[in-house]
mmCIF file with all atom_site columns, C-alpha atoms in Angstrom:
data_model
loop_
_atom_site.group_PDB
_atom_site.id
_atom_site.type_symbol
_atom_site.label_atom_id
_atom_site.label_alt_id
_atom_site.label_comp_id
_atom_site.label_asym_id
_atom_site.label_entity_id
_atom_site.label_seq_id
_atom_site.pdbx_PDB_ins_code
_atom_site.Cartn_x
_atom_site.Cartn_y
_atom_site.Cartn_z
_atom_site.occupancy
_atom_site.B_iso_or_equiv
_atom_site.pdbx_formal_charge
_atom_site.auth_seq_id
_atom_site.auth_comp_id
_atom_site.auth_asym_id
_atom_site.auth_atom_id
_atom_site.pdbx_PDB_model_num
ATOM 1   C CA . UNK A 1 1   ? 121.704 257.072 98.800  1.00 0.00 ? 1   UNK A CA 1
ATOM 2   C CA . UNK A 1 2   ? 123.023 257.909 95.335  1.00 0.00 ? 2   UNK A CA 1
ATOM 3   C CA . UNK A 1 3   ? 126.481 256.629 94.488  1.00 0.00 ? 3   UNK A CA 1
ATOM 4   C CA . UNK A 1 4   ? 129.443 258.488 93.063  1.00 0.00 ? 4   UNK A CA 1
ATOM 5   C CA . UNK A 1 5   ? 128.628 259.946 89.674  1.00 0.00 ? 5   UNK A CA 1
ATOM 6   C CA . UNK A 1 6   ? 131.018 261.018 86.955  1.00 0.00 ? 6   UNK A CA 1
ATOM 7   C CA . UNK A 1 7   ? 130.315 263.035 83.852  1.00 0.00 ? 7   UNK A CA 1
ATOM 8   C CA . UNK A 1 8   ? 130.722 262.646 81.024  1.00 0.00 ? 8   UNK A CA 1
ATOM 9   C CA . UNK A 1 9   ? 131.033 258.879 80.776  1.00 0.00 ? 9   UNK A CA 1
ATOM 10  C CA . UNK A 1 10  ? 132.809 258.988 77.404  1.00 0.00 ? 10  UNK A CA 1
ATOM 11  C CA . UNK A 1 11  ? 134.849 261.686 75.775  1.00 0.00 ? 11  UNK A CA 1
ATOM 12  C CA . UNK A 1 12  ? 136.828 261.944 72.555  1.00 0.00 ? 12  UNK A CA 1
ATOM 13  C CA . UNK A 1 13  ? 139.338 264.754 72.147  1.00 0.00 ? 13  UNK A CA 1
ATOM 14  C CA . UNK A 1 14  ? 142.234 265.552 69.872  1.00 0.00 ? 14  UNK A CA 1
ATOM 15  C CA . UNK A 1 15  ? 145.835 266.211 70.811  1.00 0.00 ? 15  UNK A CA 1
ATOM 16  C CA . UNK A 1 16  ? 146.447 269.687 72.154  1.00 0.00 ? 16  UNK A CA 1
ATOM 17  C CA . UNK A 1 17  ? 142.918 270.223 73.407  1.00 0.00 ? 17  UNK A CA 1
ATOM 18  C CA . UNK A 1 18  ? 141.962 270.466 77.045  1.00 0.00 ? 18  UNK A CA 1
ATOM 19  C CA . UNK A 1 19  ? 139.294 268.565 78.934  1.00 0.00 ? 19  UNK A CA 1
ATOM 20  C CA . UNK A 1 20  ? 137.370 268.883 82.188  1.00 0.00 ? 20  UNK A CA 1
ATOM 21  C CA . UNK A 1 21  ? 135.927 265.885 83.998  1.00 0.00 ? 21  UNK A CA 1
ATOM 22  C CA . UNK A 1 22  ? 133.434 266.084 86.828  1.00 0.00 ? 22  UNK A CA 1
ATOM 23  C CA . UNK A 1 23  ? 132.833 263.955 89.898  1.00 0.00 ? 23  UNK A CA 1
ATOM 24  C CA . UNK A 1 24  ? 129.942 264.211 92.338  1.00 0.00 ? 24  UNK A CA 1
ATOM 25  C CA . UNK A 1 25  ? 130.641 262.336 95.574  1.00 0.00 ? 25  UNK A CA 1
ATOM 26  C CA . UNK A 1 26  ? 128.183 260.529 97.775  1.00 0.00 ? 26  UNK A CA 1
ATOM 27  C CA . UNK A 1 27  ? 126.223 262.990 99.870  1.00 0.00 ? 27  UNK A CA 1
ATOM 28  C CA . UNK A 1 28  ? 128.140 263.841 103.029 1.00 0.00 ? 28  UNK A CA 1
ATOM 29  C CA . UNK A 1 29  ? 131.495 262.687 101.723 1.00 0.00 ? 29  UNK A CA 1
ATOM 30  C CA . UNK A 1 30  ? 134.192 265.334 101.925 1.00 0.00 ? 30  UNK A CA 1
ATOM 31  C CA . UNK A 1 31  ? 137.121 263.616 100.257 1.00 0.00 ? 31  UNK A CA 1
ATOM 32  C CA . UNK A 1 32  ? 137.419 263.048 96.520  1.00 0.00 ? 32  UNK A CA 1
ATOM 33  C CA . UNK A 1 33  ? 140.349 261.227 94.959  1.00 0.00 ? 33  UNK A CA 1
ATOM 34  C CA . UNK A 1 34  ? 141.161 260.829 91.280  1.00 0.00 ? 34  UNK A CA 1
ATOM 35  C CA . UNK A 1 35  ? 142.883 257.895 89.593  1.00 0.00 ? 35  UNK A CA 1
ATOM 36  C CA . UNK A 1 36  ? 144.052 257.220 86.054  1.00 0.00 ? 36  UNK A CA 1
ATOM 37  C CA . UNK A 1 37  ? 143.646 253.654 84.804  1.00 0.00 ? 37  UNK A CA 1
ATOM 38  C CA . UNK A 1 38  ? 145.528 252.446 81.728  1.00 0.00 ? 38  UNK A CA 1
ATOM 39  C CA . UNK A 1 39  ? 146.370 248.919 80.537  1.00 0.00 ? 39  UNK A CA 1
ATOM 40  C CA . UNK A 1 40  ? 150.088 249.614 80.776  1.00 0.00 ? 40  UNK A CA 1
ATOM 41  C CA . UNK A 1 41  ? 150.411 251.533 84.037  1.00 0.00 ? 41  UNK A CA 1
ATOM 42  C CA . UNK A 1 42  ? 147.373 250.225 85.885  1.00 0.00 ? 42  UNK A CA 1
ATOM 43  C CA . UNK A 1 43  ? 145.709 252.445 88.448  1.00 0.00 ? 43  UNK A CA 1
ATOM 44  C CA . UNK A 1 44  ? 147.681 255.513 89.405  1.00 0.00 ? 44  UNK A CA 1
ATOM 45  C CA . UNK A 1 45  ? 146.750 258.129 91.966  1.00 0.00 ? 45  UNK A CA 1
ATOM 46  C CA . UNK A 1 46  ? 146.375 261.647 90.597  1.00 0.00 ? 46  UNK A CA 1
ATOM 47  C CA . UNK A 1 47  ? 145.297 263.749 93.575  1.00 0.00 ? 47  UNK A CA 1
ATOM 48  C CA . UNK A 1 48  ? 142.963 263.984 96.529  1.00 0.00 ? 48  UNK A CA 1
ATOM 49  C CA . UNK A 1 49  ? 140.828 266.896 97.628  1.00 0.00 ? 49  UNK A CA 1
ATOM 50  C CA . UNK A 1 50  ? 139.407 267.341 101.082 1.00 0.00 ? 50  UNK A CA 1
ATOM 51  C CA . UNK A 1 51  ? 137.325 270.342 102.127 1.00 0.00 ? 51  UNK A CA 1
ATOM 52  C CA . UNK A 1 52  ? 138.293 272.227 98.946  1.00 0.00 ? 52  UNK A CA 1
ATOM 53  C CA . UNK A 1 53  ? 142.030 271.740 99.543  1.00 0.00 ? 53  UNK A CA 1
ATOM 54  C CA . UNK A 1 54  ? 144.393 269.456 97.700  1.00 0.00 ? 54  UNK A CA 1
ATOM 55  C CA . UNK A 1 55  ? 145.644 267.129 100.395 1.00 0.00 ? 55  UNK A CA 1
ATOM 56  C CA . UNK A 1 56  ? 147.772 264.769 98.373  1.00 0.00 ? 56  UNK A CA 1
ATOM 57  C CA . UNK A 1 57  ? 149.197 264.669 94.873  1.00 0.00 ? 57  UNK A CA 1
ATOM 58  C CA . UNK A 1 58  ? 150.547 261.885 92.699  1.00 0.00 ? 58  UNK A CA 1
ATOM 59  C CA . UNK A 1 59  ? 153.401 261.978 90.258  1.00 0.00 ? 59  UNK A CA 1
ATOM 60  C CA . UNK A 1 60  ? 151.728 263.551 87.238  1.00 0.00 ? 60  UNK A CA 1
ATOM 61  C CA . UNK A 1 61  ? 152.784 266.594 85.204  1.00 0.00 ? 61  UNK A CA 1
ATOM 62  C CA . UNK A 1 62  ? 151.310 270.004 85.853  1.00 0.00 ? 62  UNK A CA 1
ATOM 63  C CA . UNK A 1 63  ? 148.961 269.580 82.885  1.00 0.00 ? 63  UNK A CA 1
ATOM 64  C CA . UNK A 1 64  ? 146.776 267.625 85.289  1.00 0.00 ? 64  UNK A CA 1
ATOM 65  C CA . UNK A 1 65  ? 144.979 269.802 87.790  1.00 0.00 ? 65  UNK A CA 1
ATOM 66  C CA . UNK A 1 66  ? 141.886 269.663 89.899  1.00 0.00 ? 66  UNK A CA 1
ATOM 67  C CA . UNK A 1 67  ? 139.678 271.504 92.278  1.00 0.00 ? 67  UNK A CA 1
ATOM 68  C CA . UNK A 1 68  ? 136.900 270.898 94.730  1.00 0.00 ? 68  UNK A CA 1
ATOM 69  C CA . UNK A 1 69  ? 133.869 273.037 95.355  1.00 0.00 ? 69  UNK A CA 1
ATOM 70  C CA . UNK A 1 70  ? 132.108 273.843 98.612  1.00 0.00 ? 70  UNK A CA 1
ATOM 71  C CA . UNK A 1 71  ? 129.527 271.108 97.923  1.00 0.00 ? 71  UNK A CA 1
ATOM 72  C CA . UNK A 1 72  ? 132.421 268.594 97.620  1.00 0.00 ? 72  UNK A CA 1
ATOM 73  C CA . UNK A 1 73  ? 131.948 268.126 93.886  1.00 0.00 ? 73  UNK A CA 1
ATOM 74  C CA . UNK A 1 74  ? 135.286 267.914 92.149  1.00 0.00 ? 74  UNK A CA 1
ATOM 75  C CA . UNK A 1 75  ? 136.613 268.578 88.692  1.00 0.00 ? 75  UNK A CA 1
ATOM 76  C CA . UNK A 1 76  ? 139.847 267.580 87.094  1.00 0.00 ? 76  UNK A CA 1
ATOM 77  C CA . UNK A 1 77  ? 141.339 269.309 84.096  1.00 0.00 ? 77  UNK A CA 1
ATOM 78  C CA . UNK A 1 78  ? 143.907 268.100 81.631  1.00 0.00 ? 78  UNK A CA 1
ATOM 79  C CA . UNK A 1 79  ? 145.430 270.689 79.361  1.00 0.00 ? 79  UNK A CA 1
ATOM 80  C CA . UNK A 1 80  ? 147.358 270.169 76.132  1.00 0.00 ? 80  UNK A CA 1
ATOM 81  C CA . UNK A 1 81  ? 146.178 266.593 75.752  1.00 0.00 ? 81  UNK A CA 1
ATOM 82  C CA . UNK A 1 82  ? 148.591 263.908 74.607  1.00 0.00 ? 82  UNK A CA 1
ATOM 83  C CA . UNK A 1 83  ? 147.864 260.502 73.126  1.00 0.00 ? 83  UNK A CA 1
ATOM 84  C CA . UNK A 1 84  ? 149.115 258.914 76.348  1.00 0.00 ? 84  UNK A CA 1
ATOM 85  C CA . UNK A 1 85  ? 146.374 260.625 78.317  1.00 0.00 ? 85  UNK A CA 1
ATOM 86  C CA . UNK A 1 86  ? 143.855 258.187 76.863  1.00 0.00 ? 86  UNK A CA 1
ATOM 87  C CA . UNK A 1 87  ? 142.600 256.326 79.901  1.00 0.00 ? 87  UNK A CA 1
ATOM 88  C CA . UNK A 1 88  ? 139.744 255.576 82.230  1.00 0.00 ? 88  UNK A CA 1
ATOM 89  C CA . UNK A 1 89  ? 139.616 258.278 84.882  1.00 0.00 ? 89  UNK A CA 1
ATOM 90  C CA . UNK A 1 90  ? 138.085 257.141 88.144  1.00 0.00 ? 90  UNK A CA 1
ATOM 91  C CA . UNK A 1 91  ? 137.083 259.190 91.098  1.00 0.00 ? 91  UNK A CA 1
ATOM 92  C CA . UNK A 1 92  ? 136.426 257.901 94.589  1.00 0.00 ? 92  UNK A CA 1
ATOM 93  C CA . UNK A 1 93  ? 134.792 259.555 97.555  1.00 0.00 ? 93  UNK A CA 1
ATOM 94  C CA . UNK A 1 94  ? 134.938 258.907 101.274 1.00 0.00 ? 94  UNK A CA 1
ATOM 95  C CA . UNK A 1 95  ? 133.815 260.506 104.496 1.00 0.00 ? 95  UNK A CA 1
ATOM 96  C CA . UNK A 1 96  ? 137.459 261.006 105.529 1.00 0.00 ? 96  UNK A CA 1
ATOM 97  C CA . UNK A 1 97  ? 138.429 263.352 108.302 1.00 0.00 ? 97  UNK A CA 1
ATOM 98  C CA . UNK A 1 98  ? 137.355 260.823 110.881 1.00 0.00 ? 98  UNK A CA 1
ATOM 99  C CA . UNK A 1 99  ? 139.503 258.654 113.079 1.00 0.00 ? 99  UNK A CA 1
ATOM 100 C CA . UNK A 1 100 ? 140.167 255.271 111.591 1.00 0.00 ? 100 UNK A CA 1
ATOM 101 C CA . UNK A 1 101 ? 139.292 253.886 108.219 1.00 0.00 ? 101 UNK A CA 1
ATOM 102 C CA . UNK A 1 102 ? 136.707 255.315 105.846 1.00 0.00 ? 102 UNK A CA 1
ATOM 103 C CA . UNK A 1 103 ? 135.778 253.247 102.825 1.00 0.00 ? 103 UNK A CA 1
ATOM 104 C CA . UNK A 1 104 ? 136.344 254.782 99.420  1.00 0.00 ? 104 UNK A CA 1
ATOM 105 C CA . UNK A 1 105 ? 133.502 254.402 96.931  1.00 0.00 ? 105 UNK A CA 1
ATOM 106 C CA . UNK A 1 106 ? 134.332 254.543 93.249  1.00 0.00 ? 106 UNK A CA 1
ATOM 107 C CA . UNK A 1 107 ? 132.412 256.090 90.410  1.00 0.00 ? 107 UNK A CA 1
ATOM 108 C CA . UNK A 1 108 ? 131.895 254.422 87.016  1.00 0.00 ? 108 UNK A CA 1
ATOM 109 C CA . UNK A 1 109 ? 134.697 256.424 85.426  1.00 0.00 ? 109 UNK A CA 1
ATOM 110 C CA . UNK A 1 110 ? 135.106 258.669 82.412  1.00 0.00 ? 110 UNK A CA 1
ATOM 111 C CA . UNK A 1 111 ? 136.625 257.009 79.363  1.00 0.00 ? 111 UNK A CA 1
ATOM 112 C CA . UNK A 1 112 ? 138.829 259.594 77.638  1.00 0.00 ? 112 UNK A CA 1
ATOM 113 C CA . UNK A 1 113 ? 140.151 258.901 74.157  1.00 0.00 ? 113 UNK A CA 1
ATOM 114 C CA . UNK A 1 114 ? 142.713 261.264 72.672  1.00 0.00 ? 114 UNK A CA 1
ATOM 115 C CA . UNK A 1 115 ? 143.114 261.129 68.885  1.00 0.00 ? 115 UNK A CA 1
ATOM 116 C CA . UNK B 2 1   ? 157.253 254.741 98.695  1.00 0.00 ? 1   UNK B CA 1
ATOM 117 C CA . UNK B 2 2   ? 154.928 251.801 98.873  1.00 0.00 ? 2   UNK B CA 1
ATOM 118 C CA . UNK B 2 3   ? 154.665 249.270 96.083  1.00 0.00 ? 3   UNK B CA 1
ATOM 119 C CA . UNK B 2 4   ? 152.128 246.511 95.479  1.00 0.00 ? 4   UNK B CA 1
ATOM 120 C CA . UNK B 2 5   ? 152.853 243.521 93.265  1.00 0.00 ? 5   UNK B CA 1
ATOM 121 C CA . UNK B 2 6   ? 150.398 241.042 91.820  1.00 0.00 ? 6   UNK B CA 1
ATOM 122 C CA . UNK B 2 7   ? 152.355 238.333 90.053  1.00 0.00 ? 7   UNK B CA 1
ATOM 123 C CA . UNK B 2 8   ? 149.423 236.621 88.331  1.00 0.00 ? 8   UNK B CA 1
ATOM 124 C CA . UNK B 2 9   ? 148.141 238.686 85.381  1.00 0.00 ? 9   UNK B CA 1
ATOM 125 C CA . UNK B 2 10  ? 145.443 236.134 84.573  1.00 0.00 ? 10  UNK B CA 1
ATOM 126 C CA . UNK B 2 11  ? 143.839 233.176 86.292  1.00 0.00 ? 11  UNK B CA 1
ATOM 127 C CA . UNK B 2 12  ? 140.922 230.912 85.624  1.00 0.00 ? 12  UNK B CA 1
ATOM 128 C CA . UNK B 2 13  ? 138.874 228.596 87.814  1.00 0.00 ? 13  UNK B CA 1
ATOM 129 C CA . UNK B 2 14  ? 135.941 226.278 87.381  1.00 0.00 ? 14  UNK B CA 1
ATOM 130 C CA . UNK B 2 15  ? 132.641 227.245 88.905  1.00 0.00 ? 15  UNK B CA 1
ATOM 131 C CA . UNK B 2 16  ? 132.280 226.028 92.514  1.00 0.00 ? 16  UNK B CA 1
ATOM 132 C CA . UNK B 2 17  ? 136.021 225.585 92.950  1.00 0.00 ? 17  UNK B CA 1
ATOM 133 C CA . UNK B 2 18  ? 138.437 227.593 95.091  1.00 0.00 ? 18  UNK B CA 1
ATOM 134 C CA . UNK B 2 19  ? 141.033 230.011 93.773  1.00 0.00 ? 19  UNK B CA 1
ATOM 135 C CA . UNK B 2 20  ? 143.754 232.058 95.467  1.00 0.00 ? 20  UNK B CA 1
ATOM 136 C CA . UNK B 2 21  ? 145.071 235.365 94.149  1.00 0.00 ? 21  UNK B CA 1
ATOM 137 C CA . UNK B 2 22  ? 148.492 236.528 95.309  1.00 0.00 ? 22  UNK B CA 1
ATOM 138 C CA . UNK B 2 23  ? 149.676 239.943 96.381  1.00 0.00 ? 23  UNK B CA 1
ATOM 139 C CA . UNK B 2 24  ? 152.892 241.181 97.943  1.00 0.00 ? 24  UNK B CA 1
ATOM 140 C CA . UNK B 2 25  ? 153.691 244.689 99.039  1.00 0.00 ? 25  UNK B CA 1
ATOM 141 C CA . UNK B 2 26  ? 156.564 246.737 100.272 1.00 0.00 ? 26  UNK B CA 1
ATOM 142 C CA . UNK B 2 27  ? 156.401 249.391 102.969 1.00 0.00 ? 27  UNK B CA 1
ATOM 143 C CA . UNK B 2 28  ? 158.390 250.661 105.911 1.00 0.00 ? 28  UNK B CA 1
ATOM 144 C CA . UNK B 2 29  ? 155.235 251.585 107.798 1.00 0.00 ? 29  UNK B CA 1
ATOM 145 C CA . UNK B 2 30  ? 153.852 249.469 110.606 1.00 0.00 ? 30  UNK B CA 1
ATOM 146 C CA . UNK B 2 31  ? 150.227 250.648 110.514 1.00 0.00 ? 31  UNK B CA 1
ATOM 147 C CA . UNK B 2 32  ? 148.287 250.485 107.277 1.00 0.00 ? 32  UNK B CA 1
ATOM 148 C CA . UNK B 2 33  ? 145.328 248.918 105.510 1.00 0.00 ? 33  UNK B CA 1
ATOM 149 C CA . UNK B 2 34  ? 145.216 246.384 102.714 1.00 0.00 ? 34  UNK B CA 1
ATOM 150 C CA . UNK B 2 35  ? 142.324 245.814 100.355 1.00 0.00 ? 35  UNK B CA 1
ATOM 151 C CA . UNK B 2 36  ? 141.081 243.673 97.546  1.00 0.00 ? 36  UNK B CA 1
ATOM 152 C CA . UNK B 2 37  ? 138.934 245.480 95.010  1.00 0.00 ? 37  UNK B CA 1
ATOM 153 C CA . UNK B 2 38  ? 136.882 243.882 92.257  1.00 0.00 ? 38  UNK B CA 1
ATOM 154 C CA . UNK B 2 39  ? 136.264 245.539 88.886  1.00 0.00 ? 39  UNK B CA 1
ATOM 155 C CA . UNK B 2 40  ? 133.784 243.548 86.763  1.00 0.00 ? 40  UNK B CA 1
ATOM 156 C CA . UNK B 2 41  ? 133.828 244.141 83.003  1.00 0.00 ? 41  UNK B CA 1
ATOM 157 C CA . UNK B 2 42  ? 132.480 247.618 82.276  1.00 0.00 ? 42  UNK B CA 1
ATOM 158 C CA . UNK B 2 43  ? 131.298 248.027 85.837  1.00 0.00 ? 43  UNK B CA 1
ATOM 159 C CA . UNK B 2 44  ? 132.339 249.971 88.875  1.00 0.00 ? 44  UNK B CA 1
ATOM 160 C CA . UNK B 2 45  ? 135.172 249.099 91.212  1.00 0.00 ? 45  UNK B CA 1
ATOM 161 C CA . UNK B 2 46  ? 133.863 247.700 94.476  1.00 0.00 ? 46  UNK B CA 1
ATOM 162 C CA . UNK B 2 47  ? 135.557 246.773 97.718  1.00 0.00 ? 47  UNK B CA 1
ATOM 163 C CA . UNK B 2 48  ? 135.704 243.036 98.370  1.00 0.00 ? 48  UNK B CA 1
ATOM 164 C CA . UNK B 2 49  ? 137.549 242.849 101.649 1.00 0.00 ? 49  UNK B CA 1
ATOM 165 C CA . UNK B 2 50  ? 139.899 244.857 103.838 1.00 0.00 ? 50  UNK B CA 1
ATOM 166 C CA . UNK B 2 51  ? 142.526 244.043 106.451 1.00 0.00 ? 51  UNK B CA 1
ATOM 167 C CA . UNK B 2 52  ? 143.961 246.298 109.131 1.00 0.00 ? 52  UNK B CA 1
ATOM 168 C CA . UNK B 2 53  ? 147.663 245.626 109.577 1.00 0.00 ? 53  UNK B CA 1
ATOM 169 C CA . UNK B 2 54  ? 147.444 245.716 113.369 1.00 0.00 ? 54  UNK B CA 1
ATOM 170 C CA . UNK B 2 55  ? 144.959 242.832 113.388 1.00 0.00 ? 55  UNK B CA 1
ATOM 171 C CA . UNK B 2 56  ? 146.470 239.369 113.383 1.00 0.00 ? 56  UNK B CA 1
ATOM 172 C CA . UNK B 2 57  ? 143.179 237.702 112.535 1.00 0.00 ? 57  UNK B CA 1
ATOM 173 C CA . UNK B 2 58  ? 142.583 237.242 108.829 1.00 0.00 ? 58  UNK B CA 1
ATOM 174 C CA . UNK B 2 59  ? 139.540 239.056 107.445 1.00 0.00 ? 59  UNK B CA 1
ATOM 175 C CA . UNK B 2 60  ? 136.650 237.091 105.951 1.00 0.00 ? 60  UNK B CA 1
ATOM 176 C CA . UNK B 2 61  ? 133.562 238.200 104.026 1.00 0.00 ? 61  UNK B CA 1
ATOM 177 C CA . UNK B 2 62  ? 131.289 235.317 103.105 1.00 0.00 ? 62  UNK B CA 1
ATOM 178 C CA . UNK B 2 63  ? 133.107 233.369 100.358 1.00 0.00 ? 63  UNK B CA 1
ATOM 179 C CA . UNK B 2 64  ? 136.098 235.706 100.404 1.00 0.00 ? 64  UNK B CA 1
ATOM 180 C CA . UNK B 2 65  ? 138.958 235.429 102.870 1.00 0.00 ? 65  UNK B CA 1
ATOM 181 C CA . UNK B 2 66  ? 142.518 236.649 103.071 1.00 0.00 ? 66  UNK B CA 1
ATOM 182 C CA . UNK B 2 67  ? 145.805 235.203 104.238 1.00 0.00 ? 67  UNK B CA 1
ATOM 183 C CA . UNK B 2 68  ? 147.689 238.135 105.726 1.00 0.00 ? 68  UNK B CA 1
ATOM 184 C CA . UNK B 2 69  ? 151.357 237.511 106.510 1.00 0.00 ? 69  UNK B CA 1
ATOM 185 C CA . UNK B 2 70  ? 152.686 240.800 107.853 1.00 0.00 ? 70  UNK B CA 1
ATOM 186 C CA . UNK B 2 71  ? 156.301 239.754 108.247 1.00 0.00 ? 71  UNK B CA 1
ATOM 187 C CA . UNK B 2 72  ? 156.394 238.368 104.729 1.00 0.00 ? 72  UNK B CA 1
ATOM 188 C CA . UNK B 2 73  ? 154.385 241.350 103.421 1.00 0.00 ? 73  UNK B CA 1
ATOM 189 C CA . UNK B 2 74  ? 151.997 239.013 101.712 1.00 0.00 ? 74  UNK B CA 1
ATOM 190 C CA . UNK B 2 75  ? 148.244 239.415 101.317 1.00 0.00 ? 75  UNK B CA 1
ATOM 191 C CA . UNK B 2 76  ? 146.448 236.762 99.274  1.00 0.00 ? 76  UNK B CA 1
ATOM 192 C CA . UNK B 2 77  ? 142.747 236.485 98.507  1.00 0.00 ? 77  UNK B CA 1
ATOM 193 C CA . UNK B 2 78  ? 140.932 233.164 98.565  1.00 0.00 ? 78  UNK B CA 1
ATOM 194 C CA . UNK B 2 79  ? 137.604 232.845 96.793  1.00 0.00 ? 79  UNK B CA 1
ATOM 195 C CA . UNK B 2 80  ? 135.640 229.753 97.758  1.00 0.00 ? 80  UNK B CA 1
ATOM 196 C CA . UNK B 2 81  ? 132.773 228.240 95.783  1.00 0.00 ? 81  UNK B CA 1
ATOM 197 C CA . UNK B 2 82  ? 133.570 230.448 92.778  1.00 0.00 ? 82  UNK B CA 1
ATOM 198 C CA . UNK B 2 83  ? 130.598 231.850 90.905  1.00 0.00 ? 83  UNK B CA 1
ATOM 199 C CA . UNK B 2 84  ? 130.272 233.152 87.352  1.00 0.00 ? 84  UNK B CA 1
ATOM 200 C CA . UNK B 2 85  ? 129.683 236.615 88.793  1.00 0.00 ? 85  UNK B CA 1
ATOM 201 C CA . UNK B 2 86  ? 133.159 236.543 90.317  1.00 0.00 ? 86  UNK B CA 1
ATOM 202 C CA . UNK B 2 87  ? 134.630 237.027 86.848  1.00 0.00 ? 87  UNK B CA 1
ATOM 203 C CA . UNK B 2 88  ? 136.433 240.370 87.067  1.00 0.00 ? 88  UNK B CA 1
ATOM 204 C CA . UNK B 2 89  ? 139.728 242.161 87.491  1.00 0.00 ? 89  UNK B CA 1
ATOM 205 C CA . UNK B 2 90  ? 140.924 241.971 91.074  1.00 0.00 ? 90  UNK B CA 1
ATOM 206 C CA . UNK B 2 91  ? 143.202 244.638 92.463  1.00 0.00 ? 91  UNK B CA 1
ATOM 207 C CA . UNK B 2 92  ? 145.219 244.496 95.636  1.00 0.00 ? 92  UNK B CA 1
ATOM 208 C CA . UNK B 2 93  ? 145.670 247.923 97.235  1.00 0.00 ? 93  UNK B CA 1
ATOM 209 C CA . UNK B 2 94  ? 147.574 249.560 100.093 1.00 0.00 ? 94  UNK B CA 1
ATOM 210 C CA . UNK B 2 95  ? 146.553 252.550 102.169 1.00 0.00 ? 95  UNK B CA 1
ATOM 211 C CA . UNK B 2 96  ? 148.720 254.318 104.727 1.00 0.00 ? 96  UNK B CA 1
ATOM 212 C CA . UNK B 2 97  ? 147.069 255.028 108.022 1.00 0.00 ? 97  UNK B CA 1
ATOM 213 C CA . UNK B 2 98  ? 146.218 258.599 108.800 1.00 0.00 ? 98  UNK B CA 1
ATOM 214 C CA . UNK B 2 99  ? 145.798 261.754 106.765 1.00 0.00 ? 99  UNK B CA 1
ATOM 215 C CA . UNK B 2 100 ? 145.569 260.486 103.204 1.00 0.00 ? 100 UNK B CA 1
ATOM 216 C CA . UNK B 2 101 ? 143.149 258.627 101.017 1.00 0.00 ? 101 UNK B CA 1
ATOM 217 C CA . UNK B 2 102 ? 145.847 257.683 98.480  1.00 0.00 ? 102 UNK B CA 1
ATOM 218 C CA . UNK B 2 103 ? 145.455 254.054 97.457  1.00 0.00 ? 103 UNK B CA 1
ATOM 219 C CA . UNK B 2 104 ? 148.431 252.285 95.893  1.00 0.00 ? 104 UNK B CA 1
ATOM 220 C CA . UNK B 2 105 ? 147.244 249.534 93.570  1.00 0.00 ? 105 UNK B CA 1
ATOM 221 C CA . UNK B 2 106 ? 148.803 246.446 92.093  1.00 0.00 ? 106 UNK B CA 1
ATOM 222 C CA . UNK B 2 107 ? 148.491 245.852 88.357  1.00 0.00 ? 107 UNK B CA 1
ATOM 223 C CA . UNK B 2 108 ? 145.589 243.492 88.842  1.00 0.00 ? 108 UNK B CA 1
ATOM 224 C CA . UNK B 2 109 ? 144.687 239.870 88.190  1.00 0.00 ? 109 UNK B CA 1
ATOM 225 C CA . UNK B 2 110 ? 142.080 239.022 85.584  1.00 0.00 ? 110 UNK B CA 1
ATOM 226 C CA . UNK B 2 111 ? 140.000 236.173 86.979  1.00 0.00 ? 111 UNK B CA 1
ATOM 227 C CA . UNK B 2 112 ? 137.715 234.131 84.748  1.00 0.00 ? 112 UNK B CA 1
ATOM 228 C CA . UNK B 2 113 ? 135.246 231.694 86.261  1.00 0.00 ? 113 UNK B CA 1
ATOM 229 C CA . UNK B 2 114 ? 134.313 228.992 83.774  1.00 0.00 ? 114 UNK B CA 1
ATOM 230 C CA . UNK B 2 115 ? 130.983 227.122 83.826  1.00 0.00 ? 115 UNK B CA 1
#
């Protein structure tokens, strides 16, 4: 079974631009979560999508948005990029929706650099 | 809101020795999950071990075991017979039970296993 894939793996943008990152979950997984990882703040939860609906949202400004498609693939968008948005963006997928615990599997991440 | 604290930013251990990584957390919930994730250099985050809060027995996975003290809100990871491949960032994480896949992470401990 293929793992979680994220594209692109590396991205360089300039301040003020916008960017779209993509995440393809493991086949059959319906939940996709996004995290931002920086040296200063660590890993912070951005949002989670389940069955095309945002189910949970972290404490990030409205410049950060996401969506999920009917095939469970998810995209996140950051508009008006700032230097502080430079980070590793991780997505994780899980079966979810079932009783009990469902392991989250992480992708390799997209390294975003804002100049 | 839940918080997770890892008080050891960096640790090192000699190959074949035992090392313990510390983690404390704060929550008002009684049912939840705790995890240790491993992030090797430039590689994907993987789950090392998990603990359900309702279980008194400490979880073990081969060379990895935890010491879960619910009343003290402490969750440490013991790695026995350390191997060079254990060199990585280790993150302690908290997950509420039911309805959300939002993981709350500690800042991480960088573990180096020396030959």
